[in-house]
Every structure is written in C-alpha cells, then in structure tokens.
C-alpha cells in the first residue's frame, strides 16, 4: 500500500534549499541579499550536516568565483542571490559558460533597477539572465511557478548543469521565494541525480574540452589524477588558449551545439486547456498563479482561453507557441516588467496572432481580474 | 619527453683538457636578455654581435648554476661532467 | 639543485608552445623557476598541486606547468582558489597573481583571504606596473614614478603589500626579489609548508614598460637595483631608519599560527553531524 504522502508547509526559498540538498549539492558560497537570504541560511545550517560545505564570501563576485572553483574540485555547487548580486556575478558567469563549469545560480528577483524595491516582487531580470554577461554564450534559465515546483526545478537545474557542463539559473521572483504553501516532497532516494560524465581514458589522453557525441566533454575534477588546464580564454580541445579562428569557432560553436542538442529536454513547458483555445495567456513565475485563476473564471464564462506556462525561459521554447499559433487570435503576456518575454513572443509570433502585454513595475502583482478585463476586452 | 629543443652543446670537454661542465644553450628559447652573461660570477658567457649567447671561457665555469637560476626562459643548462 | 633541463622535463607541459609568452628579461620566468625548484625540493606530487592565477602577465604562468591549473578572471584568483581548496582540502593550492591583479581589482578578495586564514600560498609578482595592458600605473607604482596613465608622475602613494596582508590577518608573510632566486625558493618552500594563508611578495621588474618609461635600464640594470635595495630582515634589524630609507626588507617577515579555515570548518561539520544524530 503506497505510503500516505506527508505534507509540510514550506517557503519558496526553503524549497530551493531543499531541492539543492536533494539534488546532491555539496557546496554553497553566497552573500546575504534580500529576498534570497533564507536559502543561504538554510544551506549554512543543513550542508555541514550532510557532509557539504558552506561559505559566506566577501561579495557576490567572490561567491560565484568560489562555486566555480568548488565545481572544478568536483562539487555540485550552487549560489543564491537577487538583482544587485546577480549583476555582480555576470563576469564570472561568462567564465563558467566558456570554461563549461556546472553550477546553479538561484536568482530571486526583486524590484529593480539598482536597490529598487528589495522586498517587492518583479520579473525584471529576464533579459539580464540571458544577456547579462558579455559576448555570445549559451545559458539555461528555469522559472518555477510554485513552492513545490521550486523544489523540483532546483533539482532539474543541478542535473542539467551536470549533464550539459553549463551554468543554469533558477529565476524566481520574490512572490514564489517568500510565499508559503503546502507541499508534498519525494524523499531523497526517489530524486533523480545526474552526475557529470567523468573521463575513462588514461590521464595522458585526456583533453578536457574534446566533445563526445553528446556535444559535452567529460570533466575530471582537480585532484583526480587528470592534470589539465582551465581558462577563461577561448581555447582548443586541450584547454589551451588559442587565437586560431577555426579553433575559436569550434570552441564557441560547440558551447551552443550541446544546448541545442538538448533543447527539448531543457525546455519545460505546460499547457492548460489549450486544445480548443482561441486565446492564450503566456505566463511564467508568479504570473502563472494569476493567470490560472483568470483562466478558471474565463472558462466558466464560456471563453475559449488557455494557458502556456513557460517553465524554461532560455533557451526560449518557441515550439510552445508555434504549435498553437494557427488557432490563436490573441496572446496575452502578463509580466512584472515592461515586456521582456513579450519580445520573444512577438519574435516567434511573427504577425500571426494579436499580442497584448500587461505590465506592472510598481512592486505589486498583476491580479486575475486585470487579466480577465484585458482578455474580455480583446474578445469583444 | 622534453620539448624538441635545438641544442648546440658548445665547448664539449676537450680530450685531456681540464674537465669542465657542459654548458648548453637552447637558442630557440633564448631571448637574448643578457642576464646570464651579466651575472655569471666567472664571466664565462658572452654575446656575439647578434646578441647570441655562447660560452666564451667554458673552462672557467665552476657549475654554480647561477645562469640557470637566473634565466627567465630556462634556455641554459649546466651539466657537470660525471667522472 | 635541479637543472633547467630536468625542470623542463619534469614540470613543463610538453604539448605547450615554448618559448613562453613573457618579454625578454622579464622576472616572471625566473620567479616561476624558483617556485618549481621549491616544489621539487618538497617532492610534492604533481597531482596534489593546484596552480591558480588571475589575469595579467603573471596570469599566464599556470598553463605552462603540469599541475592542476586554473586561469581565472582579473582579480579573482583567490576566491576561485578558496572554493577549490574547500572542495579539495588535500590539494596544495598556490596562487600566482600580479600587483594589480591582487591589490587593485583583487584587493577586497586578498584582505578577506588573509582574514580567513585559508591554507593557500599566494605569490604576488610585484613589478610596479600593469604589464599585460602595456604599462599603466598600479597600486604599487612608486609615488612620482611614470607610467602611460601618469606620464607627469604618479600622485598616488603605493601599498606596502607585506604590511597590508599582515594587518589583514595573513599568518605567513615573506618578501624577496627575482634577483635573490635561492632566498625566494626557500621562502616559497616555507610558505607552502605553512598551514594557513601565506603571502610571498616578490619584487620584480618589467623592463618593457616600467623600466623603459622610468629609464631604469634593461633587465640587467633592474636586477642590479634589486640586489642593491634588498636588505635581509636580520641585517635590517640592526640598521637605523635613515639607513633603511628606500631599502626593501626581505626574508620571512611573519610566521604565526592561527586556526586554519578548512580545519575549522571540519569541526563545524562534526558538530552539525552530531547534532543531526542527537
């Protein structure tokens, strides 16, 4: 007889920390910043009890540097921050992309820009999570829309980072981070843990950036007997810096190829009541909560409206829209910013449907009623 | 396996002459900075008109290895001839 | 004493292009040689060494040597090394960083690494200039000296790195020059053996930029200056302030025992795990 599920009341930030532990994260380096500090506090408490390590660094630049160092040392490492800290982390995030170092950054978005509204929600870092660091680079960004999903998406982020040897960002907003909800979480043994591919050839033959068929190169840890070089310079298969145009192209193109190959696995999307939908709400993060409530009421009123819930923001899951464009008249994109995912929806829509954005940047959320009013306005 | 380095062992121990250390200069690596020449305590080394280093008085070499310690490019080697 | 041929064969990466990148007469290669000789004396396993660097001329050192090598971003070698050391405490972690890399952009990380007293050996190659970018003044460029961003004379007073790191909490501070290769080797040896945060400041020369713009001559003249200006700590103790004017005191300036960060964290793990079971 299946064990009765155990429920607990949990905060979003707490679910991120629990997800990290369940995924096998054993190194955290961070710096206190509202509204993400709970994650650091919980992991400072729980990591040593589970043989992991926690360090509070002098700033966010040091924090991401430390988790990169630890990952190169073989740890599954994670940090958590918010806007201002996320901005400080950008240069080393680029390093981790180019050096292909697995790590997870949990960014709990708050009112921006600058010091902004530290205790208020926003979704203003979406483009920063894609283009925050300089130069062309791949990135994976997941956006949980509930406390329970934050637990599962943090695990997914750790596993994707390990599998693709790439930084992954869990992009939360302050609503999800600070709200509490009843959750039923699987015990750790039930949680899937993916580990980076280790080299099995003798050390003399090991090239740290020689990609396998999967597009990802095996990654040895420093101290495992595979002495190799890691640099932020564009490099060849041996990891040595190169300015040779062909080697540079292969190095950089290779970064994207491995993500493109895993596109479908990386893109988490849910569809609700889209089968006969003529209008769709595209939402992510806390906006999914408002959208769902609006959807319910619109359906009761007989309107054929559906929800496309984006669990992955980058790479942008264009197929989720393309699939329904033929049947859609209107697409509504509610966001706590001035339209960021909206721009991607415009790009993919390419003129098919009418795209309507609902934006708010005053620190409060867009309510279901406002979404309903907009949808009804479009339908008439 | 050492990098392929064009060696020019100079002043090989002459037969009968007093055994003195074998000074080898790797001209592919030498950048003609003149440090070894300037700081050799016995002024064994010199530079020709092309600033190419060569052991001018190899017999004076006392194998103090100062030139090796100071060479920024690891381009000089002093091997004491084993009896 | 290991010869250059043996050193190259044993410690250099055979599949890396030589000669190395540094300018003719630059002190970095010499310092690297002293470091490798220190490691050779200590008979350390190459697998057990992690060699981390930041950005700048010094940053290019790790790629040439056959250790676990990590070339990080400008000023961030120490936090990268901190994470690596915590993940693999059994590794001997050595950081090579320049005067700008460590005390300008990396200054905040330097003082915190000292305060934390994590078991890392940091070698600061102090050539008084930003060499890689072509000769701009750095936090150690002497007051009044010239550089391409202060052609009319540096109006800033330089850091005294050794005093700075001591005040910040480093538990081993040594200073030498690229002229005193054997003294440097012995200091680096002691620094690596020391449990805690060790800093070895090495006064060295950049003939290409600093030497040229300040008319200090070439590598040979700058090395001779290092020979003149250095005074060993014992001798300096017997000299008056006037005699010490303009001199640089070398040797092991500080060696003290304070709790080391990784070891202390292990006690946290024990406590947490006993609480967890209790």
Tab-separated table of C-alpha atoms in Angstrom, chain C residues 2-274:
chain	number	residue	atom	x	y	z
C	2	UNK	CA	67.617	20.540	-10.267
C	3	UNK	CA	68.966	21.706	-13.633
C	4	UNK	CA	66.871	23.551	-16.158
C	5	UNK	CA	66.680	20.519	-18.446
C	6	UNK	CA	65.395	18.369	-15.593
C	7	UNK	CA	62.994	21.112	-14.525
C	8	UNK	CA	61.581	21.416	-18.028
C	9	UNK	CA	61.280	17.677	-18.456
C	10	UNK	CA	59.633	17.192	-15.064
C	11	UNK	CA	57.332	20.173	-14.658
C	12	UNK	CA	56.611	21.767	-18.027
C	13	UNK	CA	53.726	20.757	-20.294
C	14	UNK	CA	55.402	19.135	-23.308
C	15	UNK	CA	52.433	19.935	-25.522
C	16	UNK	CA	52.554	23.662	-24.838
C	17	UNK	CA	54.324	26.059	-27.218
C	18	UNK	CA	57.650	27.398	-25.978
C	19	UNK	CA	59.405	29.799	-25.553
C	20	UNK	CA	56.863	31.227	-23.153
C	21	UNK	CA	54.996	34.489	-23.688
C	22	UNK	CA	56.906	36.797	-21.336
C	23	UNK	CA	59.150	39.569	-22.677
C	24	UNK	CA	62.964	39.189	-22.857
C	25	UNK	CA	64.415	39.590	-19.357
C	26	UNK	CA	61.043	39.666	-17.595
C	27	UNK	CA	61.264	38.449	-13.984
C	28	UNK	CA	58.206	36.192	-14.137
C	29	UNK	CA	60.048	33.230	-15.684
C	30	UNK	CA	62.763	33.453	-13.040
C	31	UNK	CA	60.211	33.536	-10.210
C	32	UNK	CA	58.395	30.571	-11.759
C	33	UNK	CA	61.730	28.729	-11.773
C	34	UNK	CA	62.258	29.410	-8.054
C	35	UNK	CA	58.731	28.214	-7.355
C	36	UNK	CA	59.236	24.985	-9.307
C	37	UNK	CA	62.535	24.380	-7.509
C	38	UNK	CA	60.747	24.858	-4.187
C	39	UNK	CA	58.125	22.309	-5.235
C	40	UNK	CA	60.876	19.958	-6.376
C	41	UNK	CA	62.674	20.274	-3.038
C	42	UNK	CA	59.427	19.457	-1.240
C	43	UNK	CA	58.964	16.434	-3.537
C	44	UNK	CA	55.266	17.262	-3.932
C	45	UNK	CA	53.193	15.089	-6.254
C	46	UNK	CA	52.081	16.995	-9.357
C	47	UNK	CA	48.547	15.629	-8.880
C	48	UNK	CA	48.390	17.255	-5.479
C	49	UNK	CA	49.144	20.787	-6.667
C	50	UNK	CA	46.567	23.273	-7.905
C	51	UNK	CA	48.094	26.357	-9.509
C	52	UNK	CA	45.638	29.235	-9.857
C	53	UNK	CA	46.201	32.651	-11.428
C	54	UNK	CA	44.305	35.799	-12.320
C	55	UNK	CA	44.673	37.992	-15.358
C	56	UNK	CA	47.846	39.801	-16.358
C	57	UNK	CA	51.339	38.732	-17.338
C	58	UNK	CA	51.552	36.565	-14.237
C	59	UNK	CA	48.197	35.015	-15.132
C	60	UNK	CA	49.859	33.165	-17.991
C	61	UNK	CA	52.100	31.117	-15.688
C	62	UNK	CA	49.874	28.091	-14.896
C	63	UNK	CA	49.269	26.996	-18.486
C	64	UNK	CA	52.955	26.117	-18.916
C	65	UNK	CA	53.249	23.779	-15.963
C	66	UNK	CA	51.977	20.238	-15.465
C	67	UNK	CA	49.765	20.743	-12.398
C	68	UNK	CA	46.002	21.175	-11.920
C	69	UNK	CA	45.973	24.658	-13.421
C	70	UNK	CA	43.255	27.325	-13.363
C	71	UNK	CA	43.491	30.701	-15.087
C	72	UNK	CA	40.675	32.786	-13.636
C	73	UNK	CA	39.280	36.283	-14.164
C	74	UNK	CA	41.094	39.509	-13.250
C	75	UNK	CA	41.498	39.874	-9.509
C	76	UNK	CA	39.508	36.755	-8.671
C	77	UNK	CA	42.172	34.057	-8.389
C	78	UNK	CA	41.818	33.950	-4.595
C	79	UNK	CA	38.024	33.375	-4.365
C	80	UNK	CA	38.280	30.747	-7.126
C	81	UNK	CA	41.110	29.126	-5.148
C	82	UNK	CA	39.077	29.384	-1.942
C	83	UNK	CA	36.251	27.341	-3.452
C	84	UNK	CA	38.685	24.822	-4.907
C	85	UNK	CA	40.539	24.463	-1.592
C	86	UNK	CA	37.336	23.899	0.345
C	87	UNK	CA	36.224	21.297	-2.182
C	88	UNK	CA	39.616	19.520	-2.186
C	89	UNK	CA	41.443	20.419	1.058
C	90	UNK	CA	44.117	17.805	0.331
C	91	UNK	CA	45.367	19.870	-2.632
C	92	UNK	CA	48.280	22.266	-2.188
C	93	UNK	CA	46.779	25.392	-3.671
C	94	UNK	CA	49.232	28.002	-4.991
C	95	UNK	CA	48.050	31.298	-6.424
C	96	UNK	CA	50.163	33.417	-8.770
C	97	UNK	CA	48.963	36.985	-9.044
C	98	UNK	CA	50.368	40.345	-10.080
C	99	UNK	CA	50.464	43.591	-8.094
C	100	UNK	CA	47.451	44.991	-9.953
C	101	UNK	CA	45.585	41.672	-10.011
C	102	UNK	CA	45.977	41.181	-6.266
C	103	UNK	CA	45.882	44.671	-4.743
C	104	UNK	CA	43.769	46.693	-7.179
C	105	UNK	CA	40.758	44.797	-8.574
C	106	UNK	CA	41.509	41.804	-6.321
C	107	UNK	CA	42.197	43.819	-3.165
C	108	UNK	CA	38.926	43.003	-1.481
C	109	UNK	CA	39.435	39.264	-2.009
C	110	UNK	CA	43.067	39.491	-0.867
C	111	UNK	CA	42.289	41.030	2.532
C	112	UNK	CA	39.425	38.614	3.157
C	113	UNK	CA	41.505	35.569	2.219
C	114	UNK	CA	44.109	36.822	4.740
C	115	UNK	CA	41.454	37.356	7.409
C	116	UNK	CA	40.003	33.877	6.794
C	117	UNK	CA	43.460	32.279	7.004
C	118	UNK	CA	42.601	29.575	4.477
C	119	UNK	CA	45.551	27.327	3.644
C	120	UNK	CA	46.566	28.864	0.302
C	121	UNK	CA	50.034	30.071	-0.779
C	122	UNK	CA	49.833	33.332	-2.705
C	123	UNK	CA	52.829	34.571	-4.672
C	124	UNK	CA	52.464	38.244	-5.597
C	125	UNK	CA	54.683	39.172	-8.580
C	126	UNK	CA	55.187	42.863	-7.820
C	127	UNK	CA	56.683	44.635	-10.859
C	128	UNK	CA	55.087	48.006	-10.025
C	129	UNK	CA	53.075	48.218	-13.264
C	130	UNK	CA	50.265	46.711	-15.329
C	131	UNK	CA	52.474	44.954	-17.868
C	132	UNK	CA	49.975	42.982	-19.994
C	133	UNK	CA	47.986	46.072	-20.921
C	134	UNK	CA	51.122	47.977	-21.811
C	135	UNK	CA	52.315	49.927	-18.773
C	136	UNK	CA	49.689	51.690	-16.716
C	137	UNK	CA	50.434	52.527	-13.078
C	138	UNK	CA	49.266	50.107	-10.384
C	139	UNK	CA	48.651	50.377	-6.613
C	140	UNK	CA	52.334	49.617	-6.059
C	141	UNK	CA	53.821	52.051	-8.596
C	142	UNK	CA	56.133	54.305	-6.542
C	143	UNK	CA	54.964	57.857	-5.844
C	144	UNK	CA	56.312	60.177	-8.537
C	145	UNK	CA	57.193	57.423	-10.990
C	146	UNK	CA	55.862	57.483	-14.530
C	147	UNK	CA	53.522	55.149	-16.444
C	148	UNK	CA	51.393	55.510	-19.535
C	149	UNK	CA	48.485	56.719	-17.396
C	150	UNK	CA	50.578	59.050	-15.281
C	151	UNK	CA	53.207	60.486	-17.573
C	152	UNK	CA	53.618	63.546	-15.345
C	153	UNK	CA	54.374	61.421	-12.317
C	154	UNK	CA	52.259	59.159	-10.093
C	155	UNK	CA	50.460	61.259	-7.462
C	156	UNK	CA	49.290	58.187	-5.542
C	157	UNK	CA	51.256	56.566	-2.730
C	158	UNK	CA	51.748	52.822	-3.198
C	159	UNK	CA	50.640	49.993	-0.937
C	160	UNK	CA	53.142	48.254	1.272
C	161	UNK	CA	51.816	44.804	0.383
C	162	UNK	CA	53.552	42.915	3.177
C	163	UNK	CA	52.232	45.263	5.844
C	164	UNK	CA	48.786	45.236	4.235
C	165	UNK	CA	48.429	41.460	4.281
C	166	UNK	CA	49.841	41.166	7.785
C	167	UNK	CA	47.302	43.685	9.082
C	168	UNK	CA	44.536	41.795	7.228
C	169	UNK	CA	45.430	38.574	9.048
C	170	UNK	CA	47.804	36.571	6.867
C	171	UNK	CA	49.765	34.128	9.059
C	172	UNK	CA	52.869	33.877	6.843
C	173	UNK	CA	54.415	36.814	5.045
C	174	UNK	CA	57.646	36.574	3.091
C	175	UNK	CA	59.281	39.026	0.720
C	176	UNK	CA	62.105	38.582	-1.734
C	177	UNK	CA	63.100	39.649	-5.242
C	178	UNK	CA	63.579	37.938	-8.584
C	179	UNK	CA	67.340	38.570	-8.139
C	180	UNK	CA	67.535	36.518	-4.937
C	181	UNK	CA	66.425	33.261	-6.577
C	182	UNK	CA	67.609	30.895	-3.820
C	183	UNK	CA	66.233	33.007	-0.971
C	184	UNK	CA	62.962	33.170	-2.907
C	185	UNK	CA	62.928	29.407	-3.388
C	186	UNK	CA	63.393	28.810	0.350
C	187	UNK	CA	60.696	31.341	1.282
C	188	UNK	CA	58.245	29.750	-1.147
C	189	UNK	CA	59.111	26.334	0.299
C	190	UNK	CA	58.325	27.523	3.843
C	191	UNK	CA	55.176	29.284	2.598
C	192	UNK	CA	53.864	26.079	1.006
C	193	UNK	CA	54.625	24.099	4.159
C	194	UNK	CA	52.934	26.711	6.356
C	195	UNK	CA	49.358	25.800	7.335
C	196	UNK	CA	47.304	28.975	6.824
C	197	UNK	CA	47.247	31.889	4.412
C	198	UNK	CA	50.773	32.558	3.159
C	199	UNK	CA	51.804	35.555	1.080
C	200	UNK	CA	55.139	35.783	-0.706
C	201	UNK	CA	55.691	39.229	-2.207
C	202	UNK	CA	58.333	39.133	-4.914
C	203	UNK	CA	59.822	42.440	-6.065
C	204	UNK	CA	60.498	42.010	-9.743
C	205	UNK	CA	60.969	44.012	-12.908
C	206	UNK	CA	59.167	44.876	-16.114
C	207	UNK	CA	61.852	46.130	-18.468
C	208	UNK	CA	59.448	46.548	-21.385
C	209	UNK	CA	57.142	49.138	-19.805
C	210	UNK	CA	58.060	50.255	-16.276
C	211	UNK	CA	61.800	50.026	-16.939
C	212	UNK	CA	61.641	51.912	-20.225
C	213	UNK	CA	59.297	54.759	-19.249
C	214	UNK	CA	61.178	55.377	-15.969
C	215	UNK	CA	64.624	54.948	-17.593
C	216	UNK	CA	65.585	52.202	-15.125
C	217	UNK	CA	67.594	50.436	-17.841
C	218	UNK	CA	67.042	46.867	-19.001
C	219	UNK	CA	66.540	43.619	-17.107
C	220	UNK	CA	70.189	43.503	-16.005
C	221	UNK	CA	70.157	47.006	-14.509
C	222	UNK	CA	66.810	46.405	-12.818
C	223	UNK	CA	68.099	43.164	-11.314
C	224	UNK	CA	71.143	45.002	-10.045
C	225	UNK	CA	68.831	47.553	-8.426
C	226	UNK	CA	67.013	44.679	-6.691
C	227	UNK	CA	70.344	43.375	-5.450
C	228	UNK	CA	71.245	46.832	-4.015
C	229	UNK	CA	67.916	47.695	-2.498
C	230	UNK	CA	67.177	44.416	-0.715
C	231	UNK	CA	68.202	44.047	2.913
C	232	UNK	CA	67.677	40.818	4.779
C	233	UNK	CA	65.448	41.037	7.844
C	234	UNK	CA	68.220	40.183	10.362
C	235	UNK	CA	70.562	42.815	8.921
C	236	UNK	CA	67.743	45.381	8.689
C	237	UNK	CA	67.009	44.923	12.388
C	238	UNK	CA	70.405	46.396	13.164
C	239	UNK	CA	70.037	49.363	10.809
C	240	UNK	CA	68.740	52.849	11.593
C	241	UNK	CA	65.654	54.264	9.863
C	242	UNK	CA	67.871	56.578	7.836
C	243	UNK	CA	69.948	53.626	6.624
C	244	UNK	CA	66.752	51.779	5.758
C	245	UNK	CA	65.450	54.671	3.662
C	246	UNK	CA	64.487	53.342	0.244
C	247	UNK	CA	65.564	49.833	1.193
C	248	UNK	CA	63.335	46.757	0.901
C	249	UNK	CA	63.440	44.315	3.801
C	250	UNK	CA	63.422	40.722	2.591
C	251	UNK	CA	63.130	37.304	4.197
C	252	UNK	CA	60.347	35.735	6.263
C	253	UNK	CA	58.719	38.777	7.823
C	254	UNK	CA	55.945	36.999	9.707
C	255	UNK	CA	55.129	33.445	10.709
C	256	UNK	CA	52.384	32.813	13.243
C	257	UNK	CA	49.937	30.014	13.943
C	258	UNK	CA	46.208	30.783	13.892
C	259	UNK	CA	43.293	28.408	13.285
C	260	UNK	CA	43.103	27.465	9.567
C	261	UNK	CA	39.748	27.923	7.828
C	262	UNK	CA	39.243	24.439	6.293
C	263	UNK	CA	40.175	22.682	9.525
C	264	UNK	CA	37.804	24.872	11.491
C	265	UNK	CA	35.045	24.099	9.018
C	266	UNK	CA	35.652	20.383	9.584
C	267	UNK	CA	34.785	20.945	13.254
C	268	UNK	CA	31.560	22.627	12.115
C	269	UNK	CA	30.761	19.502	10.067
C	270	UNK	CA	31.408	17.273	13.078
C	271	UNK	CA	29.232	19.446	15.313
C	272	UNK	CA	26.432	19.589	12.741
C	273	UNK	CA	26.505	15.843	12.188
C	274	UNK	CA	26.480	15.041	15.902
